[in-house]
CSV table of C-alpha atoms in Angstrom, one decimal:
chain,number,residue,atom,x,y,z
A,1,UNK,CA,72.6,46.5,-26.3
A,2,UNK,CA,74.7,49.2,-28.0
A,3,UNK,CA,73.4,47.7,-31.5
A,4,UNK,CA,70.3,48.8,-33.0
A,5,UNK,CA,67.3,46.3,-32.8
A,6,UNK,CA,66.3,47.2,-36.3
A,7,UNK,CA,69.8,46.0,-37.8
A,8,UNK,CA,70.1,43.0,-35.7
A,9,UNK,CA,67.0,41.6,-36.8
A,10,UNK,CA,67.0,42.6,-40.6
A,11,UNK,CA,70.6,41.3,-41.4
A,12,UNK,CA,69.7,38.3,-39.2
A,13,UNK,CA,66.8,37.8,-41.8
A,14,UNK,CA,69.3,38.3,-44.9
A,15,UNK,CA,70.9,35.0,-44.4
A,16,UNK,CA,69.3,33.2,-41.4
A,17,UNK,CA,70.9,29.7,-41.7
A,18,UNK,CA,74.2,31.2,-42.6
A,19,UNK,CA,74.1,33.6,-39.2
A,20,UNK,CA,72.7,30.5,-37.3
A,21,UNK,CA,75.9,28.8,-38.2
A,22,UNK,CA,77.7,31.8,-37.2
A,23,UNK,CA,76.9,31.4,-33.3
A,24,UNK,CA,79.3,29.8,-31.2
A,25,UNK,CA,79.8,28.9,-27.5
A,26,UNK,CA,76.2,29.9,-26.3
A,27,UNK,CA,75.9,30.0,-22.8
A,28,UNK,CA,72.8,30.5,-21.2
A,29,UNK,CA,71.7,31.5,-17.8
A,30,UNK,CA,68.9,30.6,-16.4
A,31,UNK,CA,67.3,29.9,-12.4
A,32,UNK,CA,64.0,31.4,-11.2
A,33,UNK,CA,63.7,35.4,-11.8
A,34,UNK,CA,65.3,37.4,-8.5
A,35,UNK,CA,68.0,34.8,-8.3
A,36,UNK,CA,70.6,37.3,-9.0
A,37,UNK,CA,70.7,36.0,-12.9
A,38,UNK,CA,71.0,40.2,-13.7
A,39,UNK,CA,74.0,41.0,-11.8
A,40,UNK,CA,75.9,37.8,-12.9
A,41,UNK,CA,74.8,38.9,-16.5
A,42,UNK,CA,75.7,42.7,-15.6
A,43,UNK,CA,79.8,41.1,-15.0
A,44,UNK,CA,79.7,39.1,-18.5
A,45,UNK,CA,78.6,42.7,-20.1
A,46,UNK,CA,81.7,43.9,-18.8
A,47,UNK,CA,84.2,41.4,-20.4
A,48,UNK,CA,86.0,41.7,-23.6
A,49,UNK,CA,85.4,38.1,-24.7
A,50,UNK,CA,81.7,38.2,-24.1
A,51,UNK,CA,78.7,39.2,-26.4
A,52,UNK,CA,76.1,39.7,-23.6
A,53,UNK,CA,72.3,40.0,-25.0
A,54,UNK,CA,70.5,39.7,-21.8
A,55,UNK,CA,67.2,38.8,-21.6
A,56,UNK,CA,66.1,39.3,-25.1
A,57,UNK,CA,62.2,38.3,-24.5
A,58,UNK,CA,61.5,40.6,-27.2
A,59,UNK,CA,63.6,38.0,-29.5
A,60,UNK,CA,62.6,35.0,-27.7
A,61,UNK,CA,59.1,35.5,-27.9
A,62,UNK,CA,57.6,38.3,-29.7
A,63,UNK,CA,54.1,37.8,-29.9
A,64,UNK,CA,53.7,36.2,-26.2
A,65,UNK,CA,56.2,38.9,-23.7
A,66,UNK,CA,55.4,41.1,-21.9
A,67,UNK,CA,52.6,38.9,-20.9
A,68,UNK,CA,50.1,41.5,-19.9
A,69,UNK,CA,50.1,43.5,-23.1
A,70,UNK,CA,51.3,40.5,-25.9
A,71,UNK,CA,49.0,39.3,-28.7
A,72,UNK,CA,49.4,35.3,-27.2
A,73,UNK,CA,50.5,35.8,-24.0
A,74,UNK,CA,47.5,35.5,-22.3
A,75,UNK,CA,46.6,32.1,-24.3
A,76,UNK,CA,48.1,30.9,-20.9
A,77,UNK,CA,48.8,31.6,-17.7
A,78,UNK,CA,51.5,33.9,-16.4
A,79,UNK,CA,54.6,31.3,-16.0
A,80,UNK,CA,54.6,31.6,-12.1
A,81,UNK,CA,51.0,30.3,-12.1
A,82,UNK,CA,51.3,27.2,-14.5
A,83,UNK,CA,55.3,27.1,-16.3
A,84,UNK,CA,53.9,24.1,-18.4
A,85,UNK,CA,51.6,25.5,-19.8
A,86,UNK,CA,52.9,29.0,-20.2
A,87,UNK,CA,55.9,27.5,-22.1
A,88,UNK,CA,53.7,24.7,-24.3
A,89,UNK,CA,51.9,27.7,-25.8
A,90,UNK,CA,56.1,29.8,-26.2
A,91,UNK,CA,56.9,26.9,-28.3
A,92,UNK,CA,54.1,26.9,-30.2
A,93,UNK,CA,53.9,30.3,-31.2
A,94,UNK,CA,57.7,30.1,-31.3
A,95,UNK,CA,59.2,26.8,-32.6
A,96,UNK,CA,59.1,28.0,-36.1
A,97,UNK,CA,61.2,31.1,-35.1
A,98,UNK,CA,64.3,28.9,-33.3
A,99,UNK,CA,66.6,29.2,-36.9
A,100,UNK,CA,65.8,33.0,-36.9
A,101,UNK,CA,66.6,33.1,-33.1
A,102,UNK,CA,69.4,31.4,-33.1
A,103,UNK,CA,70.6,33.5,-36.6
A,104,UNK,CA,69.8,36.7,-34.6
A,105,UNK,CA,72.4,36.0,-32.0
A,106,UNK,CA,74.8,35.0,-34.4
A,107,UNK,CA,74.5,38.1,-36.0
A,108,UNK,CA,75.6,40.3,-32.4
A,109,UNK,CA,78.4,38.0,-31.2
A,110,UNK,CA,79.9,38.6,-34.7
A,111,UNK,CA,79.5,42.1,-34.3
A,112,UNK,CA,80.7,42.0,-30.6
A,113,UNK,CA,83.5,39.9,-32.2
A,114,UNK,CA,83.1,37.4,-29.4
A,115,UNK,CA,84.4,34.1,-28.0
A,116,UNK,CA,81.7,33.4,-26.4
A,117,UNK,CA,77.7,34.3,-26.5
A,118,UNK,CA,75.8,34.7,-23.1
A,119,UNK,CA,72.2,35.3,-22.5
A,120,UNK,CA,70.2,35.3,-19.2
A,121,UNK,CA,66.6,34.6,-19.7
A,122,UNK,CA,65.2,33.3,-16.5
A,123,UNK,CA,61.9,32.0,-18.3
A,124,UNK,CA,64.6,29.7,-20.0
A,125,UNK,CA,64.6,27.9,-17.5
A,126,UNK,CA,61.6,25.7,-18.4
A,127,UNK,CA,62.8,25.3,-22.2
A,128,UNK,CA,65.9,23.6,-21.7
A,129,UNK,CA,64.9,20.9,-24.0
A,130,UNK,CA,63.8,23.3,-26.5
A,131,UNK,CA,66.7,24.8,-26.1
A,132,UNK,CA,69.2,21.7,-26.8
A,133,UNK,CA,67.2,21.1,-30.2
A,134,UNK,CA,68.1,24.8,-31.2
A,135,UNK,CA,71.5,25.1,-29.4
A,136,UNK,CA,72.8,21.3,-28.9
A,137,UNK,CA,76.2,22.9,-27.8
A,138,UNK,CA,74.7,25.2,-25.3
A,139,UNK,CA,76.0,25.8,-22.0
A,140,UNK,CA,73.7,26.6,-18.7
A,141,UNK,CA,74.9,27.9,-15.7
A,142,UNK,CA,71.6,27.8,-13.2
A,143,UNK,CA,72.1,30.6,-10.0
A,144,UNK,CA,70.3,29.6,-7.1
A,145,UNK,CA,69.6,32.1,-4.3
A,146,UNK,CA,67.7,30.9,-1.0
A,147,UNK,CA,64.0,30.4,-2.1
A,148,UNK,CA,62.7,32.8,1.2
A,149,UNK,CA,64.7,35.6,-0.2
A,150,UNK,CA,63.4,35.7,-3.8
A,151,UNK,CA,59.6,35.0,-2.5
A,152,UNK,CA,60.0,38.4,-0.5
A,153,UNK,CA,61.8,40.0,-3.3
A,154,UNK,CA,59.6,38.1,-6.4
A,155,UNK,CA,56.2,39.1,-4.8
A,156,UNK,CA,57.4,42.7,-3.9
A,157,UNK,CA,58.4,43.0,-7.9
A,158,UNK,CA,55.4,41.0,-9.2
A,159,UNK,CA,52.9,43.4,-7.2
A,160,UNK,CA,54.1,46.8,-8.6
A,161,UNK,CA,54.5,45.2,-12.0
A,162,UNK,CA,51.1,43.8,-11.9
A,163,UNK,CA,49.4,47.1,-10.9
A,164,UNK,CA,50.3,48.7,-14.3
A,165,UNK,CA,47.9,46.1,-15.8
A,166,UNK,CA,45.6,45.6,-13.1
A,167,UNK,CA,42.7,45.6,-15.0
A,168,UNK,CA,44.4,42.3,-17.6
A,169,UNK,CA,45.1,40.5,-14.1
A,170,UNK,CA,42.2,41.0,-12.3
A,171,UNK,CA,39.7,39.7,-15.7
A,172,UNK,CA,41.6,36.9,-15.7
A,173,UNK,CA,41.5,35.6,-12.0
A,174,UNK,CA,45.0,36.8,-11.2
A,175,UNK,CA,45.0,39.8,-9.3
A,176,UNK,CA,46.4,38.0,-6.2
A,177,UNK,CA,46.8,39.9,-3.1
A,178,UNK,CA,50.4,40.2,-1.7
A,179,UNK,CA,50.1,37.1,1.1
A,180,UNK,CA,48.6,34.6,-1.7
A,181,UNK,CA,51.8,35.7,-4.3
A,182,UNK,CA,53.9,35.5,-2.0
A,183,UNK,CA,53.1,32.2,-1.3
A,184,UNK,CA,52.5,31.2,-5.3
A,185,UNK,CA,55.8,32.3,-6.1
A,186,UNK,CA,57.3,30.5,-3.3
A,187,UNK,CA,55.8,27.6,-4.8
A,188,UNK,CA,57.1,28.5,-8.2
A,189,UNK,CA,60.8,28.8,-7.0
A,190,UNK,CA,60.9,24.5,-6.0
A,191,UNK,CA,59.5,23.9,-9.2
A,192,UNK,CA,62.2,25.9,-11.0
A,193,UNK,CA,64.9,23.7,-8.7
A,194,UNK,CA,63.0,20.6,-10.0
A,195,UNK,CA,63.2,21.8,-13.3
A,196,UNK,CA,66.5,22.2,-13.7
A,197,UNK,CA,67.2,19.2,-11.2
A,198,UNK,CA,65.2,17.1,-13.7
A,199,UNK,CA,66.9,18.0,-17.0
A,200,UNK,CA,70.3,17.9,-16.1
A,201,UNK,CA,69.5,14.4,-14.8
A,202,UNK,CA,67.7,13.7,-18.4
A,203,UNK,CA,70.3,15.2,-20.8
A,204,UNK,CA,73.3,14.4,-18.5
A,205,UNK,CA,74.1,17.9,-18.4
A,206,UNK,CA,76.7,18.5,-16.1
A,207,UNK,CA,78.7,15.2,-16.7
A,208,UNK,CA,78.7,16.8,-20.7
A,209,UNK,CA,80.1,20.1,-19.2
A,210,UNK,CA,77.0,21.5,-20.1
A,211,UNK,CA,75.6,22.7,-16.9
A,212,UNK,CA,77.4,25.1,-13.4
A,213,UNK,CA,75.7,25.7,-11.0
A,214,UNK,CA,75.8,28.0,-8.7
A,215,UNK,CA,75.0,30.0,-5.5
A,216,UNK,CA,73.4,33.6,-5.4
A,217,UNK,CA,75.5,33.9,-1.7
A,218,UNK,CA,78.5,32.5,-2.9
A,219,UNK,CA,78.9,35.0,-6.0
A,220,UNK,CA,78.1,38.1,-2.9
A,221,UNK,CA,80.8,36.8,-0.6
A,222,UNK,CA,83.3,34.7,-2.6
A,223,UNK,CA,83.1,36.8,-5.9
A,224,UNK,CA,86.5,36.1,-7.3
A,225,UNK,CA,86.5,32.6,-6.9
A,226,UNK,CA,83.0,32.2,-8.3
A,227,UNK,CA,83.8,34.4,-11.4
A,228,UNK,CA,86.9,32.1,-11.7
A,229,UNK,CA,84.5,29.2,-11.8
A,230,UNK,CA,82.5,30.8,-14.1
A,231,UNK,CA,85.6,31.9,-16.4
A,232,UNK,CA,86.8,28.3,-16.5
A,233,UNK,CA,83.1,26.5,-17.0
A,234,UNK,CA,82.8,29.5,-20.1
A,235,UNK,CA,86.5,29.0,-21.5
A,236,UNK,CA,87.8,32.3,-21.0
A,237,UNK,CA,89.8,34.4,-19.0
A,238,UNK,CA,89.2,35.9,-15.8
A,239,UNK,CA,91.5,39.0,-16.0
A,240,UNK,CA,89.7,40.1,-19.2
A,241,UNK,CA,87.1,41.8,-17.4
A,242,UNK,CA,86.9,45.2,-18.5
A,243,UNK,CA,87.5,48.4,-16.3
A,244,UNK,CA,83.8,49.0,-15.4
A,245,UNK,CA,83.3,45.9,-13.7
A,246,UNK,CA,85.2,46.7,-10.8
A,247,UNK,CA,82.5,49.2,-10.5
A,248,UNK,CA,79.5,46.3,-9.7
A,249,UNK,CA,78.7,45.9,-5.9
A,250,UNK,CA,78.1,42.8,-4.7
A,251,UNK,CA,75.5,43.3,-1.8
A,252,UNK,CA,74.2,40.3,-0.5
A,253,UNK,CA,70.5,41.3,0.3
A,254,UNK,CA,69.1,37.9,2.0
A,255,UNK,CA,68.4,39.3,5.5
A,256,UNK,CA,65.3,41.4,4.2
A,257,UNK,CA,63.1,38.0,4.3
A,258,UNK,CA,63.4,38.0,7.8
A,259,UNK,CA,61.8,41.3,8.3
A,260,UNK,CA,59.7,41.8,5.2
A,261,UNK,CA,57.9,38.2,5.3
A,262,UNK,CA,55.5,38.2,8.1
A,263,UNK,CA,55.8,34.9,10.6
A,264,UNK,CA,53.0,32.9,8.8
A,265,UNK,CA,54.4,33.6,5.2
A,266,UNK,CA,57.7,32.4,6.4
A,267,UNK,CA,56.0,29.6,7.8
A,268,UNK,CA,54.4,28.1,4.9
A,269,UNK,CA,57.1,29.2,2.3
A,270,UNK,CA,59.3,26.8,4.1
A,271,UNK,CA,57.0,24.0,3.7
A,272,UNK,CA,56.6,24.8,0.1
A,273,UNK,CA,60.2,25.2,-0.5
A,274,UNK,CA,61.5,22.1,2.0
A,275,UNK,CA,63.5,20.0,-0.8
A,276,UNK,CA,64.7,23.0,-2.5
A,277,UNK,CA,66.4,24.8,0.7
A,278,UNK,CA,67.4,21.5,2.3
A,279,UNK,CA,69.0,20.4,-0.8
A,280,UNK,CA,70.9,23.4,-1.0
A,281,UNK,CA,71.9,24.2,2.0
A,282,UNK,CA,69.7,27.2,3.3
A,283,UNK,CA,67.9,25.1,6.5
């Protein structure tokens, strides 16, 4: 973060409504987790006019992340299992917390002396309308990647994370084996594009110019031209990028499904993901 946490938090705390009002031009990115949301936050890190606090669940929800080891947590489900419910109990624990939150963030885009403030969050997702009470002027760009490829790469990351707390998962029912979490998170990933489908419909997001969205394929093969997008949707420039972001390689990584999925997984991921993929574009 290149600030320490300590200091972020305690001068956030001096003055919390005055740092609230502080914050400006918060954009927030959001889709389901292996969407690519960390390499598109990885390019914003890199620009001059950008204060970049990804992810941040530390901030967002102390008390309930990492689910496995939190104090309220485990009050619900893991959010690939039930995101209502798993959200309901983040803003209760947290809806108290939104002024110091927001105050926080004010406090690192001054010190990043910064146009504009980005965070990727993928559990986000689910608390747009939260969000908008906190942040009415927020921004949302939502990455979509093709729903087969984050199953395989989702349940591949799930598994090894799970096994460090195998013994929480497994007395609580949730100890899935690969096959049935594979085919859980495929689930997951349409409800994420209904999700977001559903409250840019309800808050008339992207007529507003509050929502982008955006392919996971399109920022591999056509990066400038998405970056421009992005530059535009954000208000800033795209040849302030700084040196190390020439560094990032895009490597489009959606042909491991194909091999890594077995027939029968494929099979019924489709069927769970229909609307999603059809809608954009990926059968």
């Amino acid at each position: 973060m290149g600030i320490k946490r300590d200091l972020l938090l305690n001068t956030a705390a001096i003055a919390p409504n005055w740092w609230s009002s502080r914050l400006q031009n918060p954009v927030f990115i959001v889709g389901c987790a292996r969407s690519g949301t960390t390499i598109l936050s990885e390019w914003f890190h890199h620009h001059y006019d950008v204060a970049n606090l990804s992810e941040a669940n530390d901030i967002w929800d102390p008390s309930g992340y990492p689910w496995a080891s939190s104090s309220y947590g485990k009050d619900s489900p893991p959010i690939w299992i039930d995101p209502e419910a798993y959200t309901a109990r983040w803003w209760r624990d947290n809806e108290r917390r939104q002024t110091k939150t927001r105050a926080i963030f004010g406090v690192y885009q001054t010190v990043k002396r910064a146009k504009v403030f980005v965070n990727k969050t993928p559990l986000n997702t689910f608390r747009i309308p939260q969000l908008l009470k906190t942040f009415p002027e927020a921004r949302f760009v939502h990455l979509v990647r093709d729903g087969r490829a984050v199953t395989q790469s989702y349940a591949k990351k799930q598994r090894h994370d799970m096994n460090k707390d195998v013994e929480v998962y497994r007395a609580l029912g949730y100890d899935y084996p690969f096959e049935e979490l594979a085919l859980k998170l495929a689930a997951y990933w349409q409800r994420t594009i209904d999700e977001v489908t559903l409250r840019e419909q309800q808050f008339n997001l992207t007529a507003k110019g509050q929502m982008l969205e955006i392919k996971y394929d399109d920022l591999c093969s056509q990066t400038d031209a998405t970056l421009e997008k992005l530059c535009q949707y954000m208000g800033i420039q795209k040849d302030r990028f700084k040196p190390e972001a020439q560094q990032i390689q895009m490597k489009d990584q959606d042909y491991k499904w194909r091999t890594e999925l077995s027939p029968e997984i494929i099979a019924a991921t489709q069927q769970l993901q229909a609307n999603g993929l059809k809608r954009w574009g990926y059968v």
